[in-house]
Amino acid sequence: MRNRNTVEFLGLWERIYNPNFNYLEFEAIDREAGRNTFVLTPKRWIESVNAIGMTSKQGRYAATFAQKDIAFKFAAWISAEFELYIIKDYQRLKADESFRHELEWNVKRELSKVNYRIHTDAIKEHLIPPMLTPQQVSYTYASEADMLNMALFGITAKQWREQNPSSSGNIRDNADIYQLIALVNLESMNAELIKQGVGQEARLKYLNRMAIEQMQSLIESDAGKRFKGKQGNANEVLK
């Protein structure tokens, strides 16, 4: 505890978690830290700055206890091997967390792609007359894709690219999980409406209402409220 870095770490921890931390006493201790004559015991630290990260018991069963952040700090100072294990374990946990997020995203994205194949097959079977040129076929697909974009995002892919020139990917690559869930449902419903011979204008109006209702349900759900801040303000979709 005579180490200046230790004193700074303890002070930082208390500033973050202790609303009754004694800043004036800490400044005095901080100025002394590192000198040859400087001595700091757990008891002095606790009593001087009103610390809550450590407790010290006297008597027959004397012992000092510390909150786990502080205990890890002391253990890392005592053992270089322990410090390395902490670093590697942190990296492993962050890698696992990143993988879980990526897996969730990929599952939703792949589900969207599968449904899009169903959607394009319905277009090919019911909307494209025989003997169309490849350019005409391509335009029909793009038109239907943009109809879904308009129903869900209120904007076409081209308009999105013009408004986001520095963004990577396209409008759907930058969609959040809730939007992808809604998109999966819109693609399936659009395929069914196409089979029934419903015109594009009528389908656009229907799918837009469907998108609004589904996004409202997702936002108002418990999961939506819990993750709304992380995924972005999905209410923008409803405007």
XYZ file of N, CA and C in Angstrom:
717
model
N 0.812 -1.215 0.000
C 0.000 0.000 0.000
C 0.845 1.264 0.000
N 2.156 1.129 0.163
C 3.037 2.296 0.069
C 3.239 2.714 -1.385
N 2.934 1.822 -2.309
C 3.138 2.088 -3.725
C 2.204 3.198 -4.206
N 2.763 4.166 -4.912
C 1.949 5.298 -5.381
C 0.844 4.855 -6.343
N 1.141 3.896 -7.224
C 0.131 3.406 -8.147
C -1.039 2.758 -7.416
N -0.726 2.080 -6.324
C -1.791 1.472 -5.525
C -2.683 2.540 -4.922
N -2.084 3.585 -4.383
C -2.856 4.678 -3.786
C -3.756 5.327 -4.839
N -3.222 5.556 -6.019
C -4.022 6.157 -7.084
C -5.178 5.254 -7.495
N -4.916 3.936 -7.553
C -5.977 2.986 -7.902
C -7.070 2.987 -6.844
N -6.679 2.938 -5.566
C -7.662 2.944 -4.480
C -8.490 4.225 -4.501
N -7.805 5.357 -4.748
C -8.513 6.631 -4.795
C -9.497 6.682 -5.952
N -9.095 6.165 -7.115
C -9.986 6.147 -8.274
C -11.205 5.281 -8.000
N -11.002 4.123 -7.404
C -12.130 3.222 -7.111
C -13.123 3.894 -6.171
N -12.602 4.546 -5.126
C -13.486 5.200 -4.163
C -14.233 6.375 -4.793
N -13.575 7.125 -5.675
C -14.245 8.250 -6.343
C -15.429 7.768 -7.180
N -15.279 6.575 -7.775
C -16.333 6.049 -8.635
C -17.499 5.491 -7.831
N -17.205 4.787 -6.737
C -18.245 4.023 -6.043
C -18.635 4.566 -4.661
N -17.891 5.506 -4.147
C -18.136 5.972 -2.778
C -18.604 7.427 -2.778
N -19.887 7.683 -2.557
C -20.383 9.069 -2.550
C -19.883 9.879 -1.358
N -19.380 9.199 -0.322
C -18.900 9.887 0.881
C -17.374 9.880 0.983
N -16.731 9.721 -0.143
C -15.273 9.682 -0.171
C -14.703 11.033 0.261
N -13.688 10.993 1.147
C -13.065 12.214 1.673
C -11.926 12.632 0.740
N -12.231 13.555 -0.171
C -11.258 13.975 -1.180
C -10.079 14.717 -0.558
N -10.336 15.542 0.448
C -9.256 16.336 1.050
C -8.214 15.438 1.700
N -8.662 14.451 2.442
C -7.715 13.533 3.076
C -6.963 12.713 2.035
N -7.652 12.356 0.957
C -6.983 11.596 -0.091
C -5.868 12.410 -0.734
N -6.107 13.691 -0.972
C -5.078 14.537 -1.568
C -3.833 14.594 -0.698
N -4.036 14.622 0.609
C -2.892 14.634 1.527
C -2.109 13.332 1.445
N -2.839 12.212 1.405
C -2.176 10.911 1.287
C -1.480 10.783 -0.058
N -2.137 11.268 -1.096
C -1.579 11.162 -2.444
C -0.268 11.940 -2.569
N -0.190 13.073 -1.893
C 1.049 13.866 -1.935
C 2.204 13.139 -1.242
N 1.891 12.365 -0.205
C 2.936 11.657 0.542
C 3.365 10.357 -0.136
N 2.471 9.785 -0.909
C 2.718 8.462 -1.491
C 4.013 8.447 -2.300
N 4.786 7.375 -2.139
C 6.032 7.213 -2.873
C 7.265 7.649 -2.104
N 7.096 8.432 -1.041
C 8.256 8.850 -0.246
C 8.737 7.690 0.618
N 10.013 7.755 1.001
C 10.588 6.685 1.817
C 9.928 6.587 3.185
N 9.452 7.716 3.678
C 8.853 7.738 5.018
C 7.351 7.459 4.997
N 6.804 7.279 3.796
C 5.358 7.100 3.684
C 4.945 5.694 4.118
N 3.949 5.637 4.986
C 3.389 4.360 5.443
C 1.867 4.465 5.386
N 1.250 3.456 4.786
C -0.211 3.452 4.696
C -0.720 2.053 5.021
N -1.493 1.978 6.089
C -2.097 0.706 6.474
C -3.558 0.697 6.047
N -4.168 -0.479 5.945
C -5.596 -0.528 5.617
C -6.440 0.272 6.614
N -6.112 0.192 7.886
C -6.885 0.909 8.893
C -6.790 2.410 8.689
N -5.573 2.918 8.446
C -5.413 4.351 8.217
C -6.169 4.789 6.968
N -6.067 3.990 5.917
C -6.757 4.326 4.674
C -8.268 4.420 4.879
N -8.817 3.418 5.540
C -10.270 3.370 5.742
C -10.741 4.550 6.581
N -10.035 4.818 7.669
C -10.468 5.879 8.583
C -10.226 7.270 7.999
N -9.161 7.437 7.242
C -8.819 8.765 6.727
C -9.769 9.228 5.625
N -10.046 8.350 4.691
C -10.831 8.771 3.519
C -12.258 8.230 3.540
N -12.619 7.556 4.642
C -13.959 6.959 4.745
C -14.170 5.932 3.639
N -13.177 5.078 3.431
C -13.193 4.115 2.329
C -14.224 3.018 2.563
N -14.819 2.550 1.468
C -15.775 1.443 1.546
C -15.284 0.221 0.782
N -14.176 0.369 0.055
C -13.672 -0.741 -0.746
C -12.889 -1.754 0.058
N -12.516 -1.401 1.292
C -11.756 -2.298 2.147
C -12.331 -2.272 3.552
N -12.201 -3.388 4.251
C -12.566 -3.465 5.675
C -11.420 -4.143 6.412
N -11.220 -3.748 7.658
C -10.127 -4.303 8.448
C -10.646 -4.704 9.826
N -10.392 -5.922 10.199
C -10.827 -6.434 11.503
C -9.607 -6.646 12.395
N -9.723 -6.181 13.637
C -8.648 -6.329 14.608
C -8.977 -7.467 15.583
N -8.016 -7.808 16.411
C -8.259 -8.816 17.437
C -7.710 -10.172 17.065
N -8.301 -11.188 17.679
C -7.796 -12.555 17.521
C -7.854 -13.020 16.070
N -8.934 -12.668 15.390
C -9.099 -13.084 13.989
C -8.923 -11.886 13.045
N -7.848 -11.148 13.275
C -7.588 -9.950 12.476
C -7.423 -10.319 11.000
N -8.000 -9.487 10.162
C -7.910 -9.738 8.721
C -8.334 -8.486 7.971
N -7.871 -8.395 6.747
C -8.267 -7.296 5.866
C -8.989 -7.883 4.654
N -10.136 -7.304 4.350
C -10.945 -7.762 3.219
C -11.097 -6.606 2.232
N -11.208 -6.949 0.950
C -11.321 -5.917 -0.082
C -12.354 -6.322 -1.127
N -12.984 -5.309 -1.711
C -13.885 -5.547 -2.834
C -13.072 -6.222 -3.930
N -13.727 -7.029 -4.776
C -13.001 -7.883 -5.717
C -12.111 -7.111 -6.680
N -12.534 -5.882 -7.108
C -11.673 -5.097 -7.997
C -10.328 -4.826 -7.333
N -10.409 -4.442 -6.065
C -9.193 -4.123 -5.306
C -8.395 -5.388 -5.005
N -9.091 -6.474 -4.696
C -8.406 -7.741 -4.426
C -7.627 -8.201 -5.654
N -8.228 -8.054 -6.844
C -7.526 -8.414 -8.080
C -6.284 -7.550 -8.275
N -6.400 -6.266 -7.944
C -5.267 -5.353 -8.082
C -4.104 -5.810 -7.200
N -4.407 -6.158 -5.965
C -3.360 -6.596 -5.043
C -2.781 -7.935 -5.479
N -3.649 -8.846 -5.935
C -3.178 -10.156 -6.370
C -2.274 -10.033 -7.595
N -2.621 -9.115 -8.504
C -1.791 -8.898 -9.686
C -0.440 -8.322 -9.301
N -0.412 -7.481 -8.268
C 0.855 -6.893 -7.808
C 1.737 -7.967 -7.161
N 1.109 -8.912 -6.469
C 1.853 -9.971 -5.790
C 2.402 -10.987 -6.784
N 1.594 -11.332 -7.825
C 1.970 -12.401 -8.737
C 1.819 -11.969 -10.184
N 2.924 -11.964 -10.911
C 2.870 -11.652 -12.346
C 2.081 -12.716 -13.105
N 2.168 -13.957 -12.647
C 1.429 -15.044 -13.288
C -0.080 -14.820 -13.153
N -0.520 -14.420 -11.969
C -1.941 -14.143 -11.766
C -2.397 -12.984 -12.644
N -1.582 -11.949 -12.745
C -1.940 -10.801 -13.572
C -2.113 -11.211 -15.030
N -1.232 -12.083 -15.525
C -1.341 -12.551 -16.905
C -2.617 -13.359 -17.107
N -2.963 -14.203 -16.106
C -4.196 -14.973 -16.204
C -5.420 -14.057 -16.274
N -5.400 -12.983 -15.498
C -6.511 -12.022 -15.512
C -6.640 -11.383 -16.894
N -5.517 -10.989 -17.483
C -5.523 -10.363 -18.803
C -6.063 -11.327 -19.857
N -5.582 -12.575 -19.835
C -6.020 -13.549 -20.823
C -7.492 -13.908 -20.644
N -7.942 -14.006 -19.405
C -9.341 -14.336 -19.156
C -10.253 -13.205 -19.606
N -9.833 -11.969 -19.395
C -10.617 -10.825 -19.862
C -10.739 -10.854 -21.382
N -9.644 -11.132 -22.057
C -9.665 -11.193 -23.518
C -10.581 -12.311 -23.999
N -10.554 -13.442 -23.289
C -11.421 -14.562 -23.672
C -12.887 -14.194 -23.505
N -13.230 -13.551 -22.405
C -14.615 -13.168 -22.151
C -15.109 -12.165 -23.184
N -14.263 -11.192 -23.546
C -14.665 -10.215 -24.551
C -14.831 -10.875 -25.912
N -13.979 -11.842 -26.217
C -14.106 -12.557 -27.487
C -15.394 -13.369 -27.523
N -15.733 -14.020 -26.389
C -16.974 -14.793 -26.308
C -18.181 -13.878 -26.458
N -18.135 -12.713 -25.815
C -19.237 -11.758 -25.895
C -19.424 -11.272 -27.329
N -18.311 -10.964 -27.977
C -18.375 -10.506 -29.359
C -18.931 -11.593 -30.265
N -18.535 -12.844 -30.012
C -19.018 -13.956 -30.832
C -20.515 -14.140 -30.671
N -21.033 -14.015 -29.442
C -22.469 -14.177 -29.203
C -23.257 -13.113 -29.945
N -22.781 -11.856 -29.900
C -23.467 -10.779 -30.608
C -23.435 -11.020 -32.116
N -22.271 -11.452 -32.610
C -22.130 -11.695 -34.043
C -23.015 -12.852 -34.474
N -23.097 -13.902 -33.636
C -23.919 -15.054 -33.962
C -25.390 -14.660 -34.035
N -25.842 -13.871 -33.053
C -27.238 -13.421 -33.047
C -27.540 -12.618 -34.305
N -26.624 -11.715 -34.652
C -26.818 -10.892 -35.854
C -26.877 -11.766 -37.104
N -25.932 -12.741 -37.203
C -25.869 -13.575 -38.388
C -27.115 -14.449 -38.534
N -27.644 -14.945 -37.412
C -28.855 -15.754 -37.469
C -30.007 -14.939 -38.054
N -30.172 -13.708 -37.550
C -31.243 -12.852 -38.061
C -31.005 -12.500 -39.532
N -29.759 -12.224 -39.866
C -29.439 -11.833 -41.244
C -29.682 -13.001 -42.197
N -29.254 -14.228 -41.808
C -29.445 -15.385 -42.662
C -30.927 -15.719 -42.814
N -31.683 -15.549 -41.723
C -33.121 -15.775 -41.793
C -33.761 -14.814 -42.784
N -33.282 -13.568 -42.775
C -33.777 -12.576 -43.725
C -33.451 -12.997 -45.159
N -32.239 -13.539 -45.371
C -31.834 -13.949 -46.716
C -32.682 -15.119 -47.219
N -32.970 -16.091 -46.321
C -33.786 -17.237 -46.708
C -35.177 -16.779 -47.138
N -35.762 -15.895 -46.344
C -37.086 -15.393 -46.683
C -37.057 -14.551 -47.958
N -35.935 -13.878 -48.186
C -35.829 -13.077 -49.408
C -35.839 -13.982 -50.644
N -35.249 -15.176 -50.527
C -35.279 -16.132 -51.650
C -36.717 -16.543 -51.940
N -37.501 -16.813 -50.901
C -38.911 -17.125 -51.083
C -39.621 -15.964 -51.768
N -39.253 -14.766 -51.323
C -39.854 -13.544 -51.853
C -39.537 -13.376 -53.342
N -38.264 -13.558 -53.733
C -37.873 -13.380 -55.131
C -38.455 -14.475 -56.010
N -38.589 -15.697 -55.455
C -39.220 -16.763 -56.230
C -40.665 -16.419 -56.552
N -41.374 -15.812 -55.589
C -42.756 -15.416 -55.819
C -42.823 -14.331 -56.897
N -41.873 -13.406 -56.887
C -41.822 -12.360 -57.918
C -41.628 -12.989 -59.296
N -40.685 -13.922 -59.374
C -40.382 -14.559 -60.648
C -41.592 -15.299 -61.197
N -42.337 -15.951 -60.305
C -43.461 -16.781 -60.732
C -44.693 -15.956 -61.079
N -44.916 -14.852 -60.361
C -46.196 -14.155 -60.479
C -46.101 -12.756 -61.090
N -44.924 -12.129 -61.095
C -44.842 -10.753 -61.566
C -44.097 -10.590 -62.879
N -43.204 -11.506 -63.176
C -42.353 -11.327 -64.354
C -42.951 -12.058 -65.543
N -43.366 -11.335 -66.579
C -43.889 -11.988 -67.781
C -42.767 -12.723 -68.502
N -43.130 -13.648 -69.404
C -42.107 -14.369 -70.178
C -41.323 -13.430 -71.083
N -40.133 -13.830 -71.412
C -39.302 -13.172 -72.414
C -38.814 -11.790 -71.992
N -38.768 -11.516 -70.746
C -38.194 -10.248 -70.301
C -36.673 -10.322 -70.409
N -36.059 -9.204 -70.663
C -34.600 -9.140 -70.687
C -34.070 -9.247 -69.262
N -32.801 -9.634 -69.110
C -32.216 -9.680 -67.766
C -32.295 -8.333 -67.046
N -32.149 -7.229 -67.790
C -32.227 -5.910 -67.171
C -33.626 -5.655 -66.612
N -34.640 -6.080 -67.346
C -36.006 -5.906 -66.864
C -36.264 -6.759 -65.627
N -35.760 -7.960 -65.632
C -35.917 -8.836 -64.468
C -35.246 -8.222 -63.254
N -34.034 -7.736 -63.470
C -33.290 -7.112 -62.380
C -34.039 -5.912 -61.834
N -34.610 -5.110 -62.719
C -35.345 -3.930 -62.276
C -36.570 -4.332 -61.450
N -37.234 -5.386 -61.835
C -38.397 -5.839 -61.074
C -37.987 -6.243 -59.665
N -36.903 -6.980 -59.514
C -36.428 -7.369 -58.185
C -36.101 -6.127 -57.356
N -35.365 -5.210 -57.953
C -34.960 -4.004 -57.236
C -36.184 -3.211 -56.806
N -37.184 -3.123 -57.658
C -38.395 -2.386 -57.330
C -39.107 -2.995 -56.133
N -39.201 -4.320 -56.097
C -39.857 -4.988 -54.970
C -39.035 -4.826 -53.692
N -37.708 -4.930 -53.817
C -36.857 -4.746 -52.636
C -37.017 -3.341 -52.076
N -37.064 -2.353 -52.971
C -37.221 -0.973 -52.523
C -38.616 -0.715 -51.965
N -39.612 -1.472 -52.458
C -40.940 -1.336 -51.883
C -40.934 -1.761 -50.414
N -40.211 -2.856 -50.133
C -40.084 -3.300 -48.745
C -39.279 -2.287 -47.924
N -38.221 -1.754 -48.532
C -37.444 -0.724 -47.835
C -38.314 0.475 -47.490
N -39.149 0.871 -48.443
C -40.025 2.008 -48.202
C -41.049 1.695 -47.106
N -41.589 0.469 -47.125
C -42.589 0.082 -46.133
C -42.001 0.073 -44.730
N -40.755 -0.376 -44.602
C -40.145 -0.509 -43.280
C -39.323 0.696 -42.866
N -38.499 1.207 -43.793
C -37.569 2.284 -43.453
C -38.047 3.659 -43.883
N -39.062 3.702 -44.772
C -39.528 4.987 -45.276
C -38.570 5.624 -46.257
N -37.718 4.804 -46.884
C -36.692 5.326 -47.777
C -36.224 4.204 -48.683
N -35.769 4.529 -49.882
C -35.237 3.516 -50.786
C -33.754 3.304 -50.513
N -33.218 2.235 -51.094
C -31.797 1.938 -50.903
C -30.928 3.062 -51.471
N -31.307 3.587 -52.625
C -30.535 4.668 -53.237
C -30.563 5.916 -52.375
N -31.734 6.271 -51.859
C -31.836 7.452 -50.990
C -31.006 7.274 -49.738
N -30.992 6.050 -49.191
C -30.192 5.794 -47.982
C -28.704 5.974 -48.271
N -28.258 5.455 -49.416
C -26.836 5.606 -49.764
C -26.467 7.070 -49.949
N -27.353 7.846 -50.539
C -27.078 9.273 -50.732
C -26.995 10.008 -49.402
N -27.793 9.587 -48.421
C -27.786 10.226 -47.112
C -26.671 9.704 -46.210
N -26.116 8.532 -46.530
C -25.069 7.920 -45.700
C -23.886 7.509 -46.580
N -23.222 8.463 -47.210
C -22.146 8.119 -48.157
C -20.936 7.458 -47.508
N -20.731 7.689 -46.212
C -19.548 7.125 -45.554
C -19.827 5.789 -44.878
N -21.072 5.336 -44.876
C -21.426 4.081 -44.206
C -21.072 2.893 -45.090
N -20.635 1.811 -44.448
C -20.348 0.581 -45.178
C -21.620 -0.253 -45.280
N -21.706 -1.076 -46.316
C -22.877 -1.911 -46.480
C -24.054 -1.130 -47.037
N -25.223 -1.753 -46.996
C -26.423 -1.101 -47.496
C -27.406 -0.852 -46.365
N -28.613 -0.427 -46.713
C -29.591 -0.055 -45.691
C -29.933 -1.238 -44.786
N -29.984 -2.434 -45.354
C -30.338 -3.604 -44.548
C -29.174 -4.089 -43.692
N -27.946 -3.927 -44.195
C -26.773 -4.284 -43.394
C -26.674 -3.413 -42.147
N -27.206 -2.205 -42.215
C -27.136 -1.280 -41.085
C -28.409 -1.272 -40.258
N -29.330 -2.190 -40.535
C -30.567 -2.282 -39.757
C -30.287 -2.909 -38.395
N -31.128 -2.573 -37.403
C -30.974 -3.219 -36.104
C -31.767 -4.522 -36.088
N -31.662 -5.259 -34.981
C -32.272 -6.574 -34.894
C -33.787 -6.497 -35.042
N -34.412 -5.481 -34.452
C -35.862 -5.345 -34.528
C -36.312 -5.114 -35.966
N -35.583 -4.306 -36.681
C -35.927 -4.053 -38.075
C -35.774 -5.314 -38.923
N -34.744 -6.117 -38.642
C -34.558 -7.356 -39.388
C -35.677 -8.358 -39.095
N -36.118 -8.391 -37.838
C -37.247 -9.271 -37.502
C -38.483 -8.872 -38.292
N -38.768 -7.565 -38.305
C -39.920 -7.073 -39.055
C -39.748 -7.343 -40.545
N -38.530 -7.194 -41.054
C -38.273 -7.404 -42.482
C -38.556 -8.843 -42.884
N -38.168 -9.793 -42.039
C -38.453 -11.200 -42.313
C -39.953 -11.411 -42.497
N -40.745 -10.832 -41.605
C -42.197 -10.992 -41.684
C -42.778 -10.286 -42.902
N -42.238 -9.109 -43.227
C -42.732 -8.382 -44.393
C -42.451 -9.147 -45.681
N -41.269 -9.748 -45.785
C -40.929 -10.501 -46.985
C -41.873 -11.680 -47.186
N -42.170 -12.402 -46.091
C -43.081 -13.542 -46.192
C -44.482 -13.092 -46.591
N -44.959 -12.016 -45.955
C -46.295 -11.527 -46.271
C -46.364 -11.005 -47.704
N -45.319 -10.309 -48.147
C -45.311 -9.786 -49.508
C -45.365 -10.917 -50.530
N -44.654 -12.004 -50.252
C -44.688 -13.155 -51.158
C -46.104 -13.709 -51.278
N -46.810 -13.781 -50.158
C -48.176 -14.289 -50.190
C -49.104 -13.334 -50.942
N -48.923 -12.034 -50.726
C -49.767 -11.056 -51.415
C -49.524 -11.083 -52.929
N -48.269 -11.309 -53.310
C -47.943 -11.409 -54.729
C -48.658 -12.609 -55.344
N -48.654 -13.725 -54.633
C -49.325 -14.925 -55.130
C -50.823 -14.680 -55.312
N -51.375 -13.825 -54.475
C -52.803 -13.526 -54.555
C -53.123 -12.474 -55.619
N -52.102 -11.946 -56.266
C -52.308 -10.989 -57.331
C -52.567 -9.574 -56.860
N -52.188 -9.237 -55.637
C -52.394 -7.888 -55.105
C -51.377 -6.938 -55.739
N -51.828 -5.788 -56.211
C -50.943 -4.824 -56.841
C -49.943 -4.221 -55.874
N -48.871 -3.649 -56.444
C -47.788 -3.145 -55.597
C -48.220 -1.994 -54.705
N -49.033 -1.101 -55.233
C -49.468 0.046 -54.428
C -50.249 -0.412 -53.209
N -51.172 -1.351 -53.408
C -51.961 -1.870 -52.285
C -51.079 -2.622 -51.302
N -50.105 -3.386 -51.867
C -49.196 -4.127 -50.976
C -48.341 -3.180 -50.146
N -47.872 -2.099 -50.772
C -47.050 -1.135 -50.048
C -47.802 -0.546 -48.854
N -49.059 -0.172 -49.081
C -49.863 0.398 -47.993
C -50.073 -0.633 -46.882
N -50.392 -1.857 -47.268
C -50.635 -2.915 -46.281
C -49.366 -3.220 -45.486
N -48.257 -3.386 -46.183
C -46.997 -3.736 -45.522
C -46.491 -2.600 -44.644
N -46.744 -1.359 -45.037
C -46.343 -0.232 -44.197
C -47.102 -0.254 -42.876
N -48.426 -0.514 -42.959
C -49.212 -0.625 -41.715
C -48.709 -1.787 -40.869
N -48.391 -2.884 -41.515
C -47.877 -4.058 -40.819
C -46.543 -3.752 -40.136
N -45.673 -3.034 -40.843
C -44.364 -2.669 -40.279
C -44.535 -1.780 -39.052
N -45.426 -0.805 -39.144
C -45.654 0.104 -38.018
C -46.154 -0.668 -36.808
N -47.129 -1.564 -37.016
C -47.686 -2.337 -35.905
C -46.631 -3.246 -35.277
N -45.826 -3.906 -36.120
C -44.826 -4.823 -35.583
C -43.720 -4.074 -34.848
N -43.264 -2.959 -35.387
C -42.226 -2.192 -34.710
C -42.748 -1.632 -33.392
N -44.010 -1.215 -33.358
C -44.591 -0.727 -32.113
C -44.626 -1.838 -31.069
N -45.009 -3.038 -31.488
C -45.055 -4.170 -30.567
C -43.674 -4.510 -30.030
N -42.660 -4.481 -30.915
C -41.297 -4.791 -30.488
C -40.779 -3.747 -29.513
N -41.047 -2.486 -29.800
C -40.559 -1.406 -28.945
C -41.233 -1.441 -27.574
N -42.533 -1.755 -27.569
C -43.287 -1.740 -26.318
C -43.097 -3.006 -25.498
N -42.477 -4.040 -26.074
C -42.235 -5.273 -25.330
C -41.165 -5.049 -24.279
N -41.105 -5.963 -23.316
C -40.094 -5.853 -22.259
C -38.701 -5.895 -22.842
N -38.481 -6.782 -23.818
C -37.157 -6.880 -24.447
C -36.818 -5.600 -25.169
N -37.828 -5.030 -25.828
C -37.583 -3.786 -26.553
C -37.195 -2.669 -25.632
N -37.872 -2.546 -24.500
C -37.547 -1.496 -23.548
C -36.160 -1.702 -22.961
N -35.783 -2.968 -22.727
C -34.499 -3.256 -22.108
C -33.329 -2.944 -23.027
N -33.506 -3.192 -24.336
C -32.402 -3.024 -25.270
C -32.549 -1.829 -26.193
N -33.556 -1.014 -25.960
C -33.821 0.113 -26.841
C -32.617 1.026 -26.963
N -31.986 1.324 -25.821
C -30.844 2.221 -25.844
C -29.669 1.657 -26.600
N -29.494 0.335 -26.554
C -28.351 -0.275 -27.218
C -28.557 -0.374 -28.724
N -29.775 -0.593 -29.138
C -30.038 -0.796 -30.552
C -30.327 0.497 -31.296
N -30.485 1.589 -30.568
C -30.836 2.838 -31.232
C -32.322 3.102 -31.082
N -32.716 4.299 -31.361
C -34.108 4.685 -31.180
C -34.953 4.163 -32.335
N -35.567 2.997 -32.101
C -36.356 2.372 -33.166
C -37.602 3.157 -33.491
N -37.960 4.111 -32.635
C -39.139 4.943 -32.943
C -38.966 5.714 -34.230
N -37.724 5.958 -34.651
C -37.483 6.687 -35.891
C -38.090 5.944 -37.081
N -38.195 4.621 -36.946
C -38.748 3.813 -38.031
C -40.216 4.149 -38.246
N -40.891 4.566 -37.179
C -42.324 4.777 -37.266
C -42.695 6.113 -37.879
N -41.704 6.988 -38.060
C -42.013 8.326 -38.548
C -42.223 8.315 -40.064
